[in-house]
Amino acid sequence: MANFPETPAFTGFNKPGRFEADILDLEVEGEVPPHLDGAFYRVQPDPQFPPRLDDDIAFNGDGQVTMFRFKDGKVSMKHRWVHTDKWKLEREAGKALFGAYRNPLTDDESVKGRIRGTANTNVIMHAGRLLALKEDSPAVVMDPNTLETVGYTKFGGRMTGETFTAHPKIDPETGDMIAFGYAAKGICTRDIVYYEISPEGELKRELWFELPYYCMMHDFGMTRDYAVFHVVPSIGSLERLEKGLPHFGFDTTLPVYLGVVPRREGATAEDIRWFKAPNLFASHVMNAYNEGTRIHFDTPEAEGNMFPFFPDVHGAPFDPMKAQSHLTRWTVDLASNSDEFESRERLSEMVGEFPRIDDRYAGRKYRHGWMLVVDMSKPVDLKGGSSTGLLMNTLGHVDLEAGEDKSWWVGPTSSLQEPCFIPRSADSPEGDGYIVALANRLDVALTDLLLFDALAIEKGPIATIKLPLRLRFGLHGNWAPGEWLEAAANRSEPIAA
Ligand code: V55
Ligand code: FE
């Protein structure tokens, strides 16, 4: 019997959903603009079976992708598991075979050496294919219209790394997908491989290099001329795995590094510059850009660890106050002889994470950003309360040109999932468009999809798309325009892995 542990990771709003769904023509309050044509994809971890061990962390659930298809003022949803090798092996066995998060030593003998990825972190369309991503494994290709899983891709068979990041970027000028893999020569190795993938989905270039120390390399920055890697001491080691400790733990004694890798053809590991900053925490990158040799890298920065389930390696208790992050601009200059940062400048007073931009400005000087915000001045009215009292209860908009923040509070009984920007049209100005974000209705265990005017979020949603069910907490997602979906549906060849 599939009984899940009675732990916070598996109860209440976190109870596994385990369903697939197709719902045509969802209920809408307000109006969905009739010209909005495309799909918002997002992914959530949702364990197919109870964990092999006593408990588990949210990051270890099997990926389930949700597609919200917008067309003619209506929205339909499709919700499917990603058929990873892990999912298929466990489906066949009728139970979990893979153990703890990123610890193969806890797996059943029968799955030794198999790809462990859960494809639960991001989902993005590129080269006519939908990619479901987990940073410890290769990308999984799905059909963007049917959400059928095709299989793992090595981008034309050429990728030599074992892993592919969940945070690739698409260069808006070239259409190339810029990405990397870490632990790319095996679990806990310091080897990184940088990838550039053509608009046709073929790997064009790899550049291998080593990190100062092994750590969670969850995201990175892309500029027109550089790939920028922040090395933050959420460290890991085989020794930790042997001891049964969580894969990662935060080490407050190590410095932060920023590695700048030239994107130009022919660059080698010798061309990489490393800059150093004091110990701090940063995970996601809002955007980065370079003005000549000067590089700006915008990230929600916190004083301390943001992940209570990857605790302090020296035993310090988790400090929710130190986990609060503020969007911060890191600047380094390749023309400088110093290995220090030029500056670290706070860009917003909002406490926020899950930063997003108008992706047509990825890697370029930009004006607008959106993120989830914790507004502690607002009441939380939930039976039992949330465990920390901290909820992503607000959507924030930073206008870096006006130096102005705007926000919208979702109310005392809801929280939000990561926003995603949708351009009004392919050539509309920066920020002219919509924001979508899921709202977790924690009091009634239901989910709504909210649609905002991106430059007037403070007015609240222009449409609330009501789901008759609960989606679990998700991670990341992306928009794909209708033409991409139609081109994928009308292709003559089947989608290749
Ligand atoms: C993150 C999420 C992951 C993961 C590593 O910051 C980092 C997020 C959902 O899985 O494996
Ligand atoms: Fe992420």
Tab-separated table of N, CA, C and O in Angstrom, residues 43-48 56-65 81-87 90 98-102 115-122 132-138 140 152:
chain	number	residue	atom	x	y	z
A	43	VAL	N	6.842	22.906	-13.841
A	43	VAL	CA	7.073	21.542	-13.352
A	43	VAL	C	7.091	21.528	-11.828
A	43	VAL	O	7.492	22.500	-11.190
A	44	GLN	N	6.609	20.430	-11.265
A	44	GLN	CA	6.606	20.251	-9.812
A	44	GLN	C	7.170	18.873	-9.477
A	44	GLN	O	6.978	17.918	-10.216
A	45	PRO	N	7.851	18.756	-8.334
A	45	PRO	CA	8.230	17.440	-7.833
A	45	PRO	C	7.012	16.778	-7.182
A	45	PRO	O	6.320	17.417	-6.388
A	46	ASP	N	6.776	15.517	-7.544
A	46	ASP	CA	5.593	14.804	-7.024
A	46	ASP	C	5.911	13.312	-7.038
A	46	ASP	O	5.903	12.679	-8.089
A	47	PRO	N	6.214	12.759	-5.867
A	47	PRO	CA	6.725	11.378	-5.844
A	47	PRO	C	5.687	10.370	-6.334
A	47	PRO	O	4.538	10.382	-5.894
A	48	GLN	N	6.139	9.525	-7.245
A	48	GLN	CA	5.244	8.477	-7.739
A	48	GLN	C	4.898	7.474	-6.647
A	48	GLN	O	3.769	6.996	-6.568
A	56	ASP	N	11.760	12.189	3.027
A	56	ASP	CA	12.455	12.664	1.839
A	56	ASP	C	12.318	14.172	1.792
A	56	ASP	O	11.492	14.758	2.498
A	57	ILE	N	13.125	14.801	0.921
A	57	ILE	CA	12.990	16.255	0.748
A	57	ILE	C	12.211	16.527	-0.537
A	57	ILE	O	12.179	15.693	-1.445
A	58	ALA	N	11.580	17.703	-0.564
A	58	ALA	CA	10.729	18.055	-1.707
A	58	ALA	C	11.488	17.967	-3.029
A	58	ALA	O	10.925	17.552	-4.047
A	59	PHE	N	12.781	18.315	-3.025
A	59	PHE	CA	13.560	18.354	-4.266
A	59	PHE	C	13.755	16.975	-4.894
A	59	PHE	O	14.320	16.868	-5.959
A	60	ASN	N	13.328	15.915	-4.214
A	60	ASN	CA	13.570	14.561	-4.730
A	60	ASN	C	12.352	13.936	-5.409
A	60	ASN	O	12.400	12.797	-5.837
A	61	GLY	N	11.245	14.677	-5.501
A	61	GLY	CA	10.035	14.111	-6.102
A	61	GLY	C	10.144	13.975	-7.614
A	61	GLY	O	10.922	14.674	-8.268
A	62	ASP	N	9.355	13.081	-8.190
A	62	ASP	CA	9.364	12.879	-9.642
A	62	ASP	C	8.711	14.068	-10.343
A	62	ASP	O	7.688	14.595	-9.887
A	63	GLY	N	9.306	14.468	-11.473
A	63	GLY	CA	8.806	15.636	-12.195
A	63	GLY	C	7.447	15.396	-12.844
A	63	GLY	O	7.223	14.387	-13.492
A	64	GLN	N	6.549	16.346	-12.597
A	64	GLN	CA	5.272	16.360	-13.312
A	64	GLN	C	5.165	17.719	-13.989
A	64	GLN	O	5.277	18.757	-13.336
A	65	VAL	N	4.928	17.688	-15.287
A	65	VAL	CA	4.859	18.918	-16.066
A	65	VAL	C	3.408	19.305	-16.283
A	65	VAL	O	2.568	18.460	-16.603
A	81	TRP	N	3.297	13.105	-15.876
A	81	TRP	CA	4.611	12.725	-15.363
A	81	TRP	C	5.633	12.840	-16.483
A	81	TRP	O	5.320	12.571	-17.641
A	82	VAL	N	6.848	13.148	-16.106
A	82	VAL	CA	7.971	12.971	-17.025
A	82	VAL	C	8.418	11.518	-16.868
A	82	VAL	O	8.679	11.070	-15.748
A	83	HIS	N	8.469	10.794	-17.990
A	83	HIS	CA	8.853	9.383	-17.905
A	83	HIS	C	10.374	9.257	-17.921
A	83	HIS	O	10.985	8.869	-18.917
A	84	THR	N	10.984	9.631	-16.808
A	84	THR	CA	12.433	9.436	-16.651
A	84	THR	C	12.717	7.948	-16.526
A	84	THR	O	11.802	7.145	-16.282
A	85	ASP	N	13.999	7.585	-16.633
A	85	ASP	CA	14.357	6.176	-16.400
A	85	ASP	C	13.956	5.765	-14.988
A	85	ASP	O	13.457	4.656	-14.762
A	86	LYS	N	14.166	6.690	-14.038
A	86	LYS	CA	13.779	6.414	-12.649
A	86	LYS	C	12.286	6.124	-12.567
A	86	LYS	O	11.858	5.137	-11.960
A	87	TRP	N	11.482	6.960	-13.181
A	87	TRP	CA	10.027	6.800	-13.135
A	87	TRP	C	9.617	5.453	-13.735
A	87	TRP	O	8.783	4.740	-13.168
A	90	GLU	N	10.739	2.413	-11.511
A	90	GLU	CA	9.921	2.317	-10.298
A	90	GLU	C	8.484	1.930	-10.645
A	90	GLU	O	7.826	1.200	-9.895
A	98	PHE	N	14.945	4.111	-5.908
A	98	PHE	CA	15.996	5.107	-5.704
A	98	PHE	C	15.778	5.747	-4.335
A	98	PHE	O	14.642	6.043	-3.957
A	99	GLY	N	16.883	5.968	-3.619
A	99	GLY	CA	16.776	6.435	-2.246
A	99	GLY	C	16.853	7.938	-2.108
A	99	GLY	O	16.094	8.670	-2.716
A	100	ALA	N	17.826	8.388	-1.300
A	100	ALA	CA	17.898	9.792	-0.922
A	100	ALA	C	18.321	10.680	-2.092
A	100	ALA	O	18.957	10.224	-3.043
A	101	TYR	N	18.000	11.957	-1.959
A	101	TYR	CA	18.367	12.980	-2.933
A	101	TYR	C	19.858	12.935	-3.241
A	101	TYR	O	20.688	13.063	-2.338
A	102	ARG	N	20.183	12.680	-4.492
A	102	ARG	CA	21.580	12.683	-4.985
A	102	ARG	C	22.494	11.819	-4.124
A	102	ARG	O	23.646	12.177	-3.892
A	115	ILE	N	20.451	6.263	-14.599
A	115	ILE	CA	20.269	7.712	-14.471
A	115	ILE	C	19.251	7.970	-13.359
A	115	ILE	O	18.149	7.436	-13.385
A	116	ARG	N	19.638	8.798	-12.373
A	116	ARG	CA	18.799	9.012	-11.190
A	116	ARG	C	17.878	10.219	-11.301
A	116	ARG	O	17.103	10.515	-10.401
A	117	GLY	N	18.017	10.993	-12.365
A	117	GLY	CA	17.335	12.291	-12.463
A	117	GLY	C	15.822	12.186	-12.362
A	117	GLY	O	15.217	11.222	-12.825
A	118	THR	N	15.228	13.223	-11.784
A	118	THR	CA	13.777	13.270	-11.607
A	118	THR	C	13.106	14.278	-12.546
A	118	THR	O	11.883	14.356	-12.571
A	119	ALA	N	13.902	15.055	-13.298
A	119	ALA	CA	13.345	16.029	-14.261
A	119	ALA	C	12.295	16.930	-13.602
A	119	ALA	O	11.258	17.229	-14.192
A	120	ASN	N	12.604	17.385	-12.372
A	120	ASN	CA	11.565	18.091	-11.601
A	120	ASN	C	11.810	19.582	-11.398
A	120	ASN	O	11.146	20.201	-10.571
A	121	THR	N	12.772	20.167	-12.126
A	121	THR	CA	13.192	21.518	-11.739
A	121	THR	C	12.829	22.622	-12.729
A	121	THR	O	12.531	23.747	-12.333
A	122	ASN	N	12.880	22.339	-14.014
A	122	ASN	CA	12.530	23.376	-14.994
A	122	ASN	C	12.041	22.690	-16.252
A	122	ASN	O	12.359	21.520	-16.504
A	132	ALA	N	12.618	18.815	-20.079
A	132	ALA	CA	12.362	18.736	-18.633
A	132	ALA	C	13.709	18.452	-17.969
A	132	ALA	O	14.430	17.539	-18.373
A	133	LEU	N	14.024	19.255	-16.945
A	133	LEU	CA	15.414	19.321	-16.497
A	133	LEU	C	15.615	19.045	-15.016
A	133	LEU	O	14.826	19.485	-14.171
A	134	LYS	N	16.694	18.327	-14.729
A	134	LYS	CA	17.209	18.144	-13.367
A	134	LYS	C	18.723	18.221	-13.464
A	134	LYS	O	19.320	17.559	-14.303
A	135	GLU	N	19.332	18.990	-12.594
A	135	GLU	CA	20.742	19.321	-12.783
A	135	GLU	C	21.719	18.169	-12.598
A	135	GLU	O	22.889	18.318	-12.925
A	136	ASP	N	21.278	17.017	-12.098
A	136	ASP	CA	22.206	15.890	-11.912
A	136	ASP	C	22.189	14.905	-13.081
A	136	ASP	O	22.811	13.845	-13.005
A	137	SER	N	21.472	15.246	-14.168
A	137	SER	CA	21.215	14.268	-15.229
A	137	SER	C	21.119	14.955	-16.584
A	137	SER	O	21.006	16.174	-16.645
A	138	PRO	N	21.094	14.200	-17.674
A	138	PRO	CA	20.853	14.818	-18.975
A	138	PRO	C	19.407	15.317	-19.087
A	138	PRO	O	18.531	14.879	-18.342
A	140	VAL	N	15.651	15.751	-20.479
A	140	VAL	CA	14.654	14.829	-21.016
A	140	VAL	C	13.810	15.579	-22.047
A	140	VAL	O	13.302	16.669	-21.773
A	152	TYR	N	16.125	10.879	-23.151
A	152	TYR	CA	17.249	11.770	-22.836
A	152	TYR	C	17.914	12.258	-24.112
A	152	TYR	O	17.992	11.523	-25.090
